[in-house]
GROMACS .gro file of C-alpha atoms in nm:
model
  443
    1UNK     CA    1   0.848  -0.910  -2.745
    2UNK     CA    2   0.931  -0.663  -2.465
    3UNK     CA    3   0.711  -0.344  -2.452
    4UNK     CA    4   0.899  -0.017  -2.532
    5UNK     CA    5   0.701   0.160  -2.266
    6UNK     CA    6   0.539   0.049  -1.957
    7UNK     CA    7   0.197   0.206  -2.087
    8UNK     CA    8   0.200  -0.058  -2.386
    9UNK     CA    9   0.152  -0.332  -2.119
   10UNK     CA   10  -0.184  -0.192  -2.068
   11UNK     CA   11  -0.304  -0.299  -2.418
   12UNK     CA   12  -0.171  -0.654  -2.382
   13UNK     CA   13  -0.358  -0.948  -2.242
   14UNK     CA   14  -0.069  -1.078  -2.024
   15UNK     CA   15  -0.095  -0.771  -1.810
   16UNK     CA   16  -0.409  -0.574  -1.869
   17UNK     CA   17  -0.673  -0.830  -1.706
   18UNK     CA   18  -0.441  -0.871  -1.405
   19UNK     CA   19  -0.394  -0.490  -1.371
   20UNK     CA   20  -0.773  -0.437  -1.375
   21UNK     CA   21  -0.831  -0.728  -1.133
   22UNK     CA   22  -0.571  -0.606  -0.865
   23UNK     CA   23  -0.709  -0.241  -0.905
   24UNK     CA   24  -1.059  -0.364  -0.845
   25UNK     CA   25  -0.975  -0.563  -0.545
   26UNK     CA   26  -0.775  -0.271  -0.375
   27UNK     CA   27  -1.072  -0.031  -0.463
   28UNK     CA   28  -1.314  -0.257  -0.294
   29UNK     CA   29  -1.103  -0.315   0.026
   30UNK     CA   30  -1.089   0.059   0.063
   31UNK     CA   31  -1.443   0.140  -0.045
   32UNK     CA   32  -1.570  -0.119   0.230
   33UNK     CA   33  -1.327  -0.017   0.501
   34UNK     CA   34  -1.412   0.363   0.473
   35UNK     CA   35  -1.791   0.305   0.439
   36UNK     CA   36  -1.761   0.076   0.769
   37UNK     CA   37  -1.541   0.373   0.943
   38UNK     CA   38  -1.807   0.623   0.841
   39UNK     CA   39  -2.081   0.395   0.957
   40UNK     CA   40  -1.937   0.360   1.301
   41UNK     CA   41  -1.856   0.717   1.344
   42UNK     CA   42  -2.182   0.885   1.237
   43UNK     CA   43  -2.453   0.633   1.169
   44UNK     CA   44  -2.460   0.393   1.454
   45UNK     CA   45  -2.723   0.477   1.720
   46UNK     CA   46  -2.683   0.465   2.090
   47UNK     CA   47  -2.301   0.452   2.095
   48UNK     CA   48  -2.062   0.674   2.295
   49UNK     CA   49  -1.759   0.846   2.153
   50UNK     CA   50  -1.538   0.605   2.334
   51UNK     CA   51  -1.718   0.308   2.166
   52UNK     CA   52  -1.701   0.457   1.839
   53UNK     CA   53  -1.311   0.511   1.882
   54UNK     CA   54  -1.294   0.145   2.017
   55UNK     CA   55  -1.451   0.001   1.701
   56UNK     CA   56  -1.262   0.214   1.461
   57UNK     CA   57  -0.935   0.094   1.614
   58UNK     CA   58  -1.080  -0.270   1.624
   59UNK     CA   59  -1.159  -0.254   1.249
   60UNK     CA   60  -0.780  -0.184   1.179
   61UNK     CA   61  -0.680  -0.483   1.387
   62UNK     CA   62  -0.954  -0.705   1.233
   63UNK     CA   63  -0.827  -0.633   0.882
   64UNK     CA   64  -0.452  -0.685   0.956
   65UNK     CA   65  -0.491  -1.002   1.156
   66UNK     CA   66  -0.536  -1.230   0.859
   67UNK     CA   67  -0.187  -1.120   0.739
   68UNK     CA   68  -0.046  -1.276   1.059
   69UNK     CA   69  -0.255  -1.586   1.036
   70UNK     CA   70  -0.273  -1.682   0.681
   71UNK     CA   71   0.014  -1.525   0.474
   72UNK     CA   72   0.227  -1.838   0.531
   73UNK     CA   73  -0.034  -2.053   0.403
   74UNK     CA   74  -0.111  -1.828   0.108
   75UNK     CA   75   0.251  -1.825   0.008
   76UNK     CA   76   0.271  -2.209  -0.007
   77UNK     CA   77  -0.062  -2.229  -0.222
   78UNK     CA   78   0.077  -1.941  -0.449
   79UNK     CA   79   0.383  -2.149  -0.534
   80UNK     CA   80   0.202  -2.479  -0.569
   81UNK     CA   81  -0.092  -2.417  -0.791
   82UNK     CA   82  -0.165  -2.234  -1.121
   83UNK     CA   83  -0.185  -1.854  -1.041
   84UNK     CA   84  -0.473  -1.749  -1.287
   85UNK     CA   85  -0.705  -2.027  -1.145
   86UNK     CA   86  -0.608  -1.933  -0.796
   87UNK     CA   87  -0.701  -1.554  -0.874
   88UNK     CA   88  -1.037  -1.682  -0.995
   89UNK     CA   89  -1.114  -1.862  -0.658
   90UNK     CA   90  -1.015  -1.557  -0.462
   91UNK     CA   91  -1.237  -1.324  -0.668
   92UNK     CA   92  -1.518  -1.564  -0.634
   93UNK     CA   93  -1.469  -1.559  -0.253
   94UNK     CA   94  -1.487  -1.184  -0.288
   95UNK     CA   95  -1.833  -1.198  -0.442
   96UNK     CA   96  -1.947  -1.420  -0.170
   97UNK     CA   97  -1.787  -1.182   0.103
   98UNK     CA   98  -1.963  -0.874  -0.067
   99UNK     CA   99  -2.303  -1.050  -0.072
  100UNK     CA  100  -2.281  -1.086   0.294
  101UNK     CA  101  -2.157  -0.716   0.331
  102UNK     CA  102  -2.485  -0.621   0.166
  103UNK     CA  103  -2.690  -0.760   0.445
  104UNK     CA  104  -2.442  -0.603   0.692
  105UNK     CA  105  -2.481  -0.245   0.542
  106UNK     CA  106  -2.867  -0.264   0.490
  107UNK     CA  107  -2.922  -0.378   0.858
  108UNK     CA  108  -2.625  -0.153   1.001
  109UNK     CA  109  -2.499  -0.455   1.165
  110UNK     CA  110  -2.146  -0.357   1.275
  111UNK     CA  111  -2.070  -0.699   1.414
  112UNK     CA  112  -2.164  -0.863   1.072
  113UNK     CA  113  -1.947  -0.599   0.892
  114UNK     CA  114  -1.645  -0.680   1.108
  115UNK     CA  115  -1.674  -1.052   1.020
  116UNK     CA  116  -1.675  -0.939   0.641
  117UNK     CA  117  -1.380  -0.708   0.714
  118UNK     CA  118  -1.196  -1.015   0.853
  119UNK     CA  119  -1.262  -1.204   0.544
  120UNK     CA  120  -1.155  -0.911   0.317
  121UNK     CA  121  -0.826  -0.911   0.501
  122UNK     CA  122  -0.811  -1.296   0.449
  123UNK     CA  123  -0.877  -1.254   0.065
  124UNK     CA  124  -0.606  -0.982   0.056
  125UNK     CA  125  -0.361  -1.206   0.232
  126UNK     CA  126  -0.404  -1.478  -0.021
  127UNK     CA  127  -0.399  -1.229  -0.327
  128UNK     CA  128  -0.075  -1.056  -0.219
  129UNK     CA  129   0.173  -1.354  -0.296
  130UNK     CA  130   0.001  -1.434  -0.618
  131UNK     CA  131  -0.016  -1.078  -0.728
  132UNK     CA  132   0.356  -1.013  -0.713
  133UNK     CA  133   0.445  -1.366  -0.797
  134UNK     CA  134   0.252  -1.334  -1.120
  135UNK     CA  135   0.452  -1.066  -1.293
  136UNK     CA  136   0.797  -1.225  -1.324
  137UNK     CA  137   0.631  -1.512  -1.516
  138UNK     CA  138   0.478  -1.278  -1.791
  139UNK     CA  139   0.699  -0.979  -1.773
  140UNK     CA  140   1.060  -0.963  -1.919
  141UNK     CA  141   1.331  -0.827  -1.670
  142UNK     CA  142   1.333  -0.508  -1.861
  143UNK     CA  143   0.956  -0.463  -1.803
  144UNK     CA  144   0.961  -0.547  -1.427
  145UNK     CA  145   1.003  -0.185  -1.310
  146UNK     CA  146   0.754  -0.044  -1.543
  147UNK     CA  147   0.493  -0.326  -1.449
  148UNK     CA  148   0.545  -0.276  -1.078
  149UNK     CA  149   0.520   0.084  -1.115
  150UNK     CA  150   0.184   0.071  -1.294
  151UNK     CA  151   0.071  -0.186  -1.016
  152UNK     CA  152   0.181   0.051  -0.734
  153UNK     CA  153   0.014   0.356  -0.936
  154UNK     CA  154  -0.306   0.173  -0.962
  155UNK     CA  155  -0.308   0.041  -0.593
  156UNK     CA  156  -0.279   0.386  -0.451
  157UNK     CA  157  -0.527   0.539  -0.701
  158UNK     CA  158  -0.766   0.243  -0.593
  159UNK     CA  159  -0.708   0.333  -0.223
  160UNK     CA  160  -0.795   0.704  -0.295
  161UNK     CA  161  -1.103   0.651  -0.501
  162UNK     CA  162  -1.218   0.369  -0.286
  163UNK     CA  163  -1.166   0.570   0.028
  164UNK     CA  164  -1.351   0.879  -0.122
  165UNK     CA  165  -1.645   0.703  -0.288
  166UNK     CA  166  -1.713   0.444  -0.030
  167UNK     CA  167  -1.750   0.719   0.236
  168UNK     CA  168  -1.942   0.938   0.015
  169UNK     CA  169  -2.200   0.676  -0.086
  170UNK     CA  170  -2.278   0.595   0.271
  171UNK     CA  171  -2.286   0.947   0.378
  172UNK     CA  172  -2.556   1.043   0.090
  173UNK     CA  173  -2.736   0.707   0.119
  174UNK     CA  174  -2.744   0.618   0.499
  175UNK     CA  175  -2.958   0.308   0.446
  176UNK     CA  176  -2.668   0.138   0.281
  177UNK     CA  177  -2.815   0.047  -0.083
  178UNK     CA  178  -2.563   0.237  -0.291
  179UNK     CA  179  -2.243   0.120  -0.121
  180UNK     CA  180  -2.396  -0.229  -0.115
  181UNK     CA  181  -2.458  -0.223  -0.485
  182UNK     CA  182  -2.112  -0.077  -0.556
  183UNK     CA  183  -1.893  -0.339  -0.359
  184UNK     CA  184  -2.089  -0.617  -0.503
  185UNK     CA  185  -2.088  -0.504  -0.869
  186UNK     CA  186  -1.698  -0.438  -0.844
  187UNK     CA  187  -1.659  -0.794  -0.702
  188UNK     CA  188  -1.840  -0.930  -0.995
  189UNK     CA  189  -1.639  -0.714  -1.249
  190UNK     CA  190  -1.330  -0.823  -1.065
  191UNK     CA  191  -1.413  -1.185  -1.124
  192UNK     CA  192  -1.495  -1.129  -1.483
  193UNK     CA  193  -1.162  -0.958  -1.537
  194UNK     CA  194  -0.969  -1.240  -1.357
  195UNK     CA  195  -1.122  -1.489  -1.619
  196UNK     CA  196  -0.907  -1.317  -1.883
  197UNK     CA  197  -0.575  -1.361  -1.694
  198UNK     CA  198  -0.369  -1.613  -1.899
  199UNK     CA  199  -0.226  -1.929  -1.766
  200UNK     CA  200   0.080  -1.908  -1.554
  201UNK     CA  201   0.322  -2.202  -1.501
  202UNK     CA  202   0.313  -2.367  -1.155
  203UNK     CA  203   0.636  -2.252  -0.979
  204UNK     CA  204   0.669  -2.557  -0.750
  205UNK     CA  205   0.411  -2.832  -0.815
  206UNK     CA  206   0.555  -3.066  -0.572
  207UNK     CA  207   0.545  -2.864  -0.266
  208UNK     CA  208   0.400  -3.028   0.033
  209UNK     CA  209   0.175  -2.768   0.215
  210UNK     CA  210   0.236  -2.717   0.595
  211UNK     CA  211  -0.094  -2.611   0.744
  212UNK     CA  212   0.056  -2.537   1.085
  213UNK     CA  213   0.017  -2.150   1.087
  214UNK     CA  214   0.271  -2.101   1.351
  215UNK     CA  215   0.567  -2.311   1.231
  216UNK     CA  216   0.504  -2.222   0.865
  217UNK     CA  217   0.504  -1.844   0.953
  218UNK     CA  218   0.863  -1.890   1.110
  219UNK     CA  219   0.966  -2.110   0.788
  220UNK     CA  220   0.830  -1.836   0.554
  221UNK     CA  221   1.031  -1.569   0.736
  222UNK     CA  222   1.333  -1.777   0.723
  223UNK     CA  223   1.282  -1.852   0.366
  224UNK     CA  224   1.265  -1.468   0.292
  225UNK     CA  225   1.613  -1.449   0.468
  226UNK     CA  226   1.796  -1.684   0.231
  227UNK     CA  227   1.891  -1.426   0.001
  228UNK     CA  228   2.061  -1.160   0.190
  229UNK     CA  229   1.984  -0.878  -0.083
  230UNK     CA  230   1.617  -0.979  -0.101
  231UNK     CA  231   1.564  -0.974   0.269
  232UNK     CA  232   1.712  -0.618   0.301
  233UNK     CA  233   1.476  -0.525   0.036
  234UNK     CA  234   1.177  -0.686   0.230
  235UNK     CA  235   1.293  -0.486   0.547
  236UNK     CA  236   1.303  -0.185   0.317
  237UNK     CA  237   0.936  -0.239   0.193
  238UNK     CA  238   0.808  -0.296   0.532
  239UNK     CA  239   0.978   0.015   0.657
  240UNK     CA  240   0.784   0.216   0.375
  241UNK     CA  241   0.471   0.080   0.506
  242UNK     CA  242   0.556   0.191   0.862
  243UNK     CA  243   0.617   0.547   0.703
  244UNK     CA  244   0.314   0.538   0.478
  245UNK     CA  245   0.061   0.393   0.742
  246UNK     CA  246   0.181   0.664   0.985
  247UNK     CA  247   0.109   0.942   0.735
  248UNK     CA  248  -0.234   0.811   0.628
  249UNK     CA  249  -0.345   0.715   0.985
  250UNK     CA  250  -0.227   1.060   1.125
  251UNK     CA  251  -0.318   1.294   0.861
  252UNK     CA  252  -0.678   1.347   0.956
  253UNK     CA  253  -0.580   1.492   1.281
  254UNK     CA  254  -0.284   1.655   1.140
  255UNK     CA  255  -0.496   1.838   0.890
  256UNK     CA  256  -0.756   1.937   1.184
  257UNK     CA  257  -0.522   2.037   1.455
  258UNK     CA  258  -0.207   2.162   1.277
  259UNK     CA  259  -0.346   2.293   0.957
  260UNK     CA  260  -0.681   2.407   1.068
  261UNK     CA  261  -0.845   2.243   0.770
  262UNK     CA  262  -1.178   2.060   0.766
  263UNK     CA  263  -1.254   1.730   0.590
  264UNK     CA  264  -1.236   1.860   0.243
  265UNK     CA  265  -0.872   1.962   0.314
  266UNK     CA  266  -0.799   1.606   0.438
  267UNK     CA  267  -0.940   1.459   0.116
  268UNK     CA  268  -0.745   1.691  -0.092
  269UNK     CA  269  -0.399   1.612   0.095
  270UNK     CA  270  -0.471   1.230   0.108
  271UNK     CA  271  -0.549   1.268  -0.275
  272UNK     CA  272  -0.232   1.452  -0.351
  273UNK     CA  273  -0.036   1.194  -0.124
  274UNK     CA  274  -0.164   0.888  -0.310
  275UNK     CA  275  -0.139   1.079  -0.672
  276UNK     CA  276   0.237   1.152  -0.563
  277UNK     CA  277   0.305   0.810  -0.503
  278UNK     CA  278   0.141   0.696  -0.828
  279UNK     CA  279   0.333   0.952  -1.015
  280UNK     CA  280   0.674   0.844  -0.856
  281UNK     CA  281   0.570   0.475  -0.940
  282UNK     CA  282   0.533   0.529  -1.316
  283UNK     CA  283   0.825   0.753  -1.349
  284UNK     CA  284   1.053   0.478  -1.215
  285UNK     CA  285   1.069   0.322  -1.551
  286UNK     CA  286   1.202   0.641  -1.729
  287UNK     CA  287   1.449   0.717  -1.452
  288UNK     CA  288   1.591   0.348  -1.451
  289UNK     CA  289   1.606   0.330  -1.841
  290UNK     CA  290   1.411   0.015  -1.855
  291UNK     CA  291   1.624  -0.179  -1.616
  292UNK     CA  292   1.605  -0.268  -1.241
  293UNK     CA  293   1.778   0.042  -1.092
  294UNK     CA  294   1.856   0.016  -0.717
  295UNK     CA  295   1.987   0.362  -0.756
  296UNK     CA  296   1.628   0.501  -0.708
  297UNK     CA  297   1.606   0.342  -0.361
  298UNK     CA  298   1.861   0.588  -0.179
  299UNK     CA  299   1.721   0.869  -0.419
  300UNK     CA  300   1.366   0.788  -0.283
  301UNK     CA  301   1.502   0.771   0.082
  302UNK     CA  302   1.661   1.105   0.053
  303UNK     CA  303   1.337   1.260  -0.081
  304UNK     CA  304   1.146   1.115   0.205
  305UNK     CA  305   1.363   1.253   0.449
  306UNK     CA  306   1.392   1.596   0.307
  307UNK     CA  307   1.036   1.656   0.236
  308UNK     CA  308   0.923   1.487   0.580
  309UNK     CA  309   1.157   1.748   0.762
  310UNK     CA  310   1.037   2.040   0.565
  311UNK     CA  311   0.669   1.947   0.624
  312UNK     CA  312   0.745   2.003   1.001
  313UNK     CA  313   0.887   2.359   0.924
  314UNK     CA  314   0.625   2.434   0.673
  315UNK     CA  315   0.355   2.411   0.931
  316UNK     CA  316   0.177   2.746   0.930
  317UNK     CA  317   0.077   2.936   1.245
  318UNK     CA  318  -0.293   2.894   1.318
  319UNK     CA  319  -0.469   3.237   1.336
  320UNK     CA  320  -0.825   3.072   1.409
  321UNK     CA  321  -0.954   2.764   1.560
  322UNK     CA  322  -1.240   2.739   1.301
  323UNK     CA  323  -1.182   2.488   1.049
  324UNK     CA  324  -1.177   2.598   0.689
  325UNK     CA  325  -1.253   2.450   0.364
  326UNK     CA  326  -0.993   2.347   0.104
  327UNK     CA  327  -1.075   2.648  -0.114
  328UNK     CA  328  -1.009   2.892   0.171
  329UNK     CA  329  -0.716   2.695   0.285
  330UNK     CA  330  -0.563   2.694  -0.054
  331UNK     CA  331  -0.615   3.074  -0.085
  332UNK     CA  332  -0.342   3.136   0.177
  333UNK     CA  333  -0.011   3.093  -0.014
  334UNK     CA  334   0.145   2.999   0.336
  335UNK     CA  335  -0.018   2.659   0.290
  336UNK     CA  336   0.124   2.572  -0.058
  337UNK     CA  337   0.461   2.464   0.088
  338UNK     CA  338   0.266   2.190   0.274
  339UNK     CA  339   0.111   2.092  -0.046
  340UNK     CA  340   0.427   2.058  -0.224
  341UNK     CA  341   0.576   1.867   0.081
  342UNK     CA  342   0.291   1.598   0.079
  343UNK     CA  343   0.331   1.562  -0.291
  344UNK     CA  344   0.710   1.524  -0.264
  345UNK     CA  345   0.670   1.249   0.003
  346UNK     CA  346   0.449   1.068  -0.229
  347UNK     CA  347   0.661   1.090  -0.531
  348UNK     CA  348   0.985   1.001  -0.364
  349UNK     CA  349   0.797   0.726  -0.184
  350UNK     CA  350   0.722   0.591  -0.543
  351UNK     CA  351   1.083   0.615  -0.632
  352UNK     CA  352   1.171   0.432  -0.319
  353UNK     CA  353   0.916   0.115  -0.307
  354UNK     CA  354   0.904   0.025  -0.690
  355UNK     CA  355   1.263  -0.088  -0.746
  356UNK     CA  356   1.269  -0.287  -0.411
  357UNK     CA  357   0.964  -0.483  -0.518
  358UNK     CA  358   1.139  -0.536  -0.865
  359UNK     CA  359   1.451  -0.660  -0.684
  360UNK     CA  360   1.267  -0.903  -0.465
  361UNK     CA  361   1.100  -1.050  -0.786
  362UNK     CA  362   1.427  -1.049  -0.995
  363UNK     CA  363   1.643  -1.222  -0.742
  364UNK     CA  364   1.402  -1.468  -0.569
  365UNK     CA  365   1.373  -1.824  -0.692
  366UNK     CA  366   1.070  -1.869  -0.904
  367UNK     CA  367   0.968  -2.185  -0.689
  368UNK     CA  368   0.972  -1.986  -0.367
  369UNK     CA  369   0.874  -1.629  -0.473
  370UNK     CA  370   0.503  -1.650  -0.338
  371UNK     CA  371   0.651  -1.752  -0.008
  372UNK     CA  372   0.900  -1.477  -0.011
  373UNK     CA  373   0.611  -1.226  -0.087
  374UNK     CA  374   0.426  -1.379   0.189
  375UNK     CA  375   0.704  -1.337   0.427
  376UNK     CA  376   0.703  -0.971   0.308
  377UNK     CA  377   0.343  -0.935   0.375
  378UNK     CA  378   0.386  -1.073   0.736
  379UNK     CA  379   0.669  -0.807   0.801
  380UNK     CA  380   0.459  -0.537   0.662
  381UNK     CA  381   0.185  -0.619   0.892
  382UNK     CA  382   0.432  -0.624   1.192
  383UNK     CA  383   0.578  -0.301   1.083
  384UNK     CA  384   0.223  -0.135   1.049
  385UNK     CA  385   0.121  -0.247   1.418
  386UNK     CA  386   0.455  -0.121   1.521
  387UNK     CA  387   0.373   0.216   1.366
  388UNK     CA  388   0.049   0.241   1.541
  389UNK     CA  389   0.201   0.160   1.871
  390UNK     CA  390   0.496   0.401   1.810
  391UNK     CA  391   0.238   0.682   1.717
  392UNK     CA  392   0.041   0.617   2.032
  393UNK     CA  393   0.361   0.638   2.239
  394UNK     CA  394   0.472   0.964   2.080
  395UNK     CA  395   0.137   1.128   2.069
  396UNK     CA  396  -0.049   1.009   2.383
  397UNK     CA  397   0.228   0.895   2.612
  398UNK     CA  398   0.489   1.142   2.555
  399UNK     CA  399   0.259   1.420   2.434
  400UNK     CA  400   0.398   1.547   2.094
  401UNK     CA  401   0.210   1.669   1.826
  402UNK     CA  402   0.146   1.508   1.470
  403UNK     CA  403   0.381   1.735   1.296
  404UNK     CA  404   0.648   1.651   1.558
  405UNK     CA  405   0.578   1.280   1.479
  406UNK     CA  406   0.618   1.318   1.126
  407UNK     CA  407   0.969   1.503   1.169
  408UNK     CA  408   1.056   1.219   1.407
  409UNK     CA  409   1.018   0.956   1.143
  410UNK     CA  410   1.174   1.153   0.875
  411UNK     CA  411   1.485   1.161   1.104
  412UNK     CA  412   1.442   0.789   1.173
  413UNK     CA  413   1.438   0.728   0.800
  414UNK     CA  414   1.799   0.837   0.785
  415UNK     CA  415   1.908   0.585   1.048
  416UNK     CA  416   1.688   0.295   0.910
  417UNK     CA  417   1.765   0.335   0.548
  418UNK     CA  418   2.122   0.418   0.629
  419UNK     CA  419   2.166   0.101   0.812
  420UNK     CA  420   2.021  -0.081   0.515
  421UNK     CA  421   2.257   0.095   0.288
  422UNK     CA  422   2.564  -0.011   0.487
  423UNK     CA  423   2.451  -0.379   0.490
  424UNK     CA  424   2.391  -0.352   0.114
  425UNK     CA  425   2.671  -0.137  -0.043
  426UNK     CA  426   2.525  -0.213  -0.399
  427UNK     CA  427   2.254   0.051  -0.345
  428UNK     CA  428   2.512   0.329  -0.260
  429UNK     CA  429   2.734   0.211  -0.558
  430UNK     CA  430   2.452   0.211  -0.806
  431UNK     CA  431   2.329   0.548  -0.684
  432UNK     CA  432   2.681   0.702  -0.745
  433UNK     CA  433   2.672   0.535  -1.085
  434UNK     CA  434   2.355   0.669  -1.174
  435UNK     CA  435   2.443   1.028  -1.063
  436UNK     CA  436   2.738   1.008  -1.290
  437UNK     CA  437   2.526   0.879  -1.594
  438UNK     CA  438   2.256   1.146  -1.518
  439UNK     CA  439   2.497   1.407  -1.499
  440UNK     CA  440   2.640   1.340  -1.831
  441UNK     CA  441   2.288   1.313  -2.009
  442UNK     CA  442   2.174   1.647  -1.840
  443UNK     CA  443   2.496   1.826  -1.983
   0.00000   0.00000   0.00000
């Protein structure tokens, strides 16, 4: 029987263990990554500012590289084996990785932790296709939007709590025992949760795996293009990660240079951004009336652009170069507009991303779904690399400021999403229909 509310899924075995497992995996990724960044920035002796910057940027590359190398293989394995068994093997691998991380944190060995980071990225590359391929097997079509909304909410709350707790534990316990115990314990709990995930029918038991990374990467991307609507959704999802990674990477300097806030202001804003995405994600079910509603995609795109543009015009005039904490910062009403814009970007980002994932799951053949998700992950990684290169071009070469970069990507959003809408008129047609229905219900 279908759940009447998405939150009912959290009380059912077909969803709850899976939800907990993916939440804890995202938490550990971000707790580990942020602890490593803090270690590099503040606790590695005898290094210059330049070497710290190099290592921080290298860590981003090291984590994302496995998505290029292994996503195509991960998609094939996800389609050809039973998913609950595969998830358990991935979580066992995480325990081994985190055991090595304990040694790295205790010894402050950045080299060893970089190796761990690479394998964390590898584990995530293998988990992604299984994560989104699992839900269509266990959720009805009317539950896909709600299930995806919960997963996206959980992912961004895990990102937030992992970032904050990972960095905090390393700051207050420089020797590394606390962060070591945390990541290892979370990995073990994640495995125990994974053991409760129910059996999932094998999507394509006769699939012959191509181990050639390069040819299979091309084959995977070509597979994602078989269904025109699915591919347009994949491009839309990747564009979201272009925008999202730009905000998350540039927000620290934006907070410091443009808003005049210290680290507490940054933590507050990144928290509001993630909470906004989580809120928008879980609201999708209500707004779509328990069906996969592509109308929310243009609605989300409009909000991303409007709040993104307003964020530029909401930038207050700095009266002092001294950084202030979040209490002092919030005491100035001129800053509230920026807070509303950050939350708005997050909420409408949730409206935008959830239905895109639901359409990919609904309209992809079950026998190739994991490989389609793998193709999506490859494109996501490419767009995130382009986002970093674009930010370097705008900020370093051209010399614009972070608020001007945010304005630029808000305007670019009109062009990119407008192009997708022209190629996929269904989104605009459904948006018009949704507006008519909503107008009648409001009146």
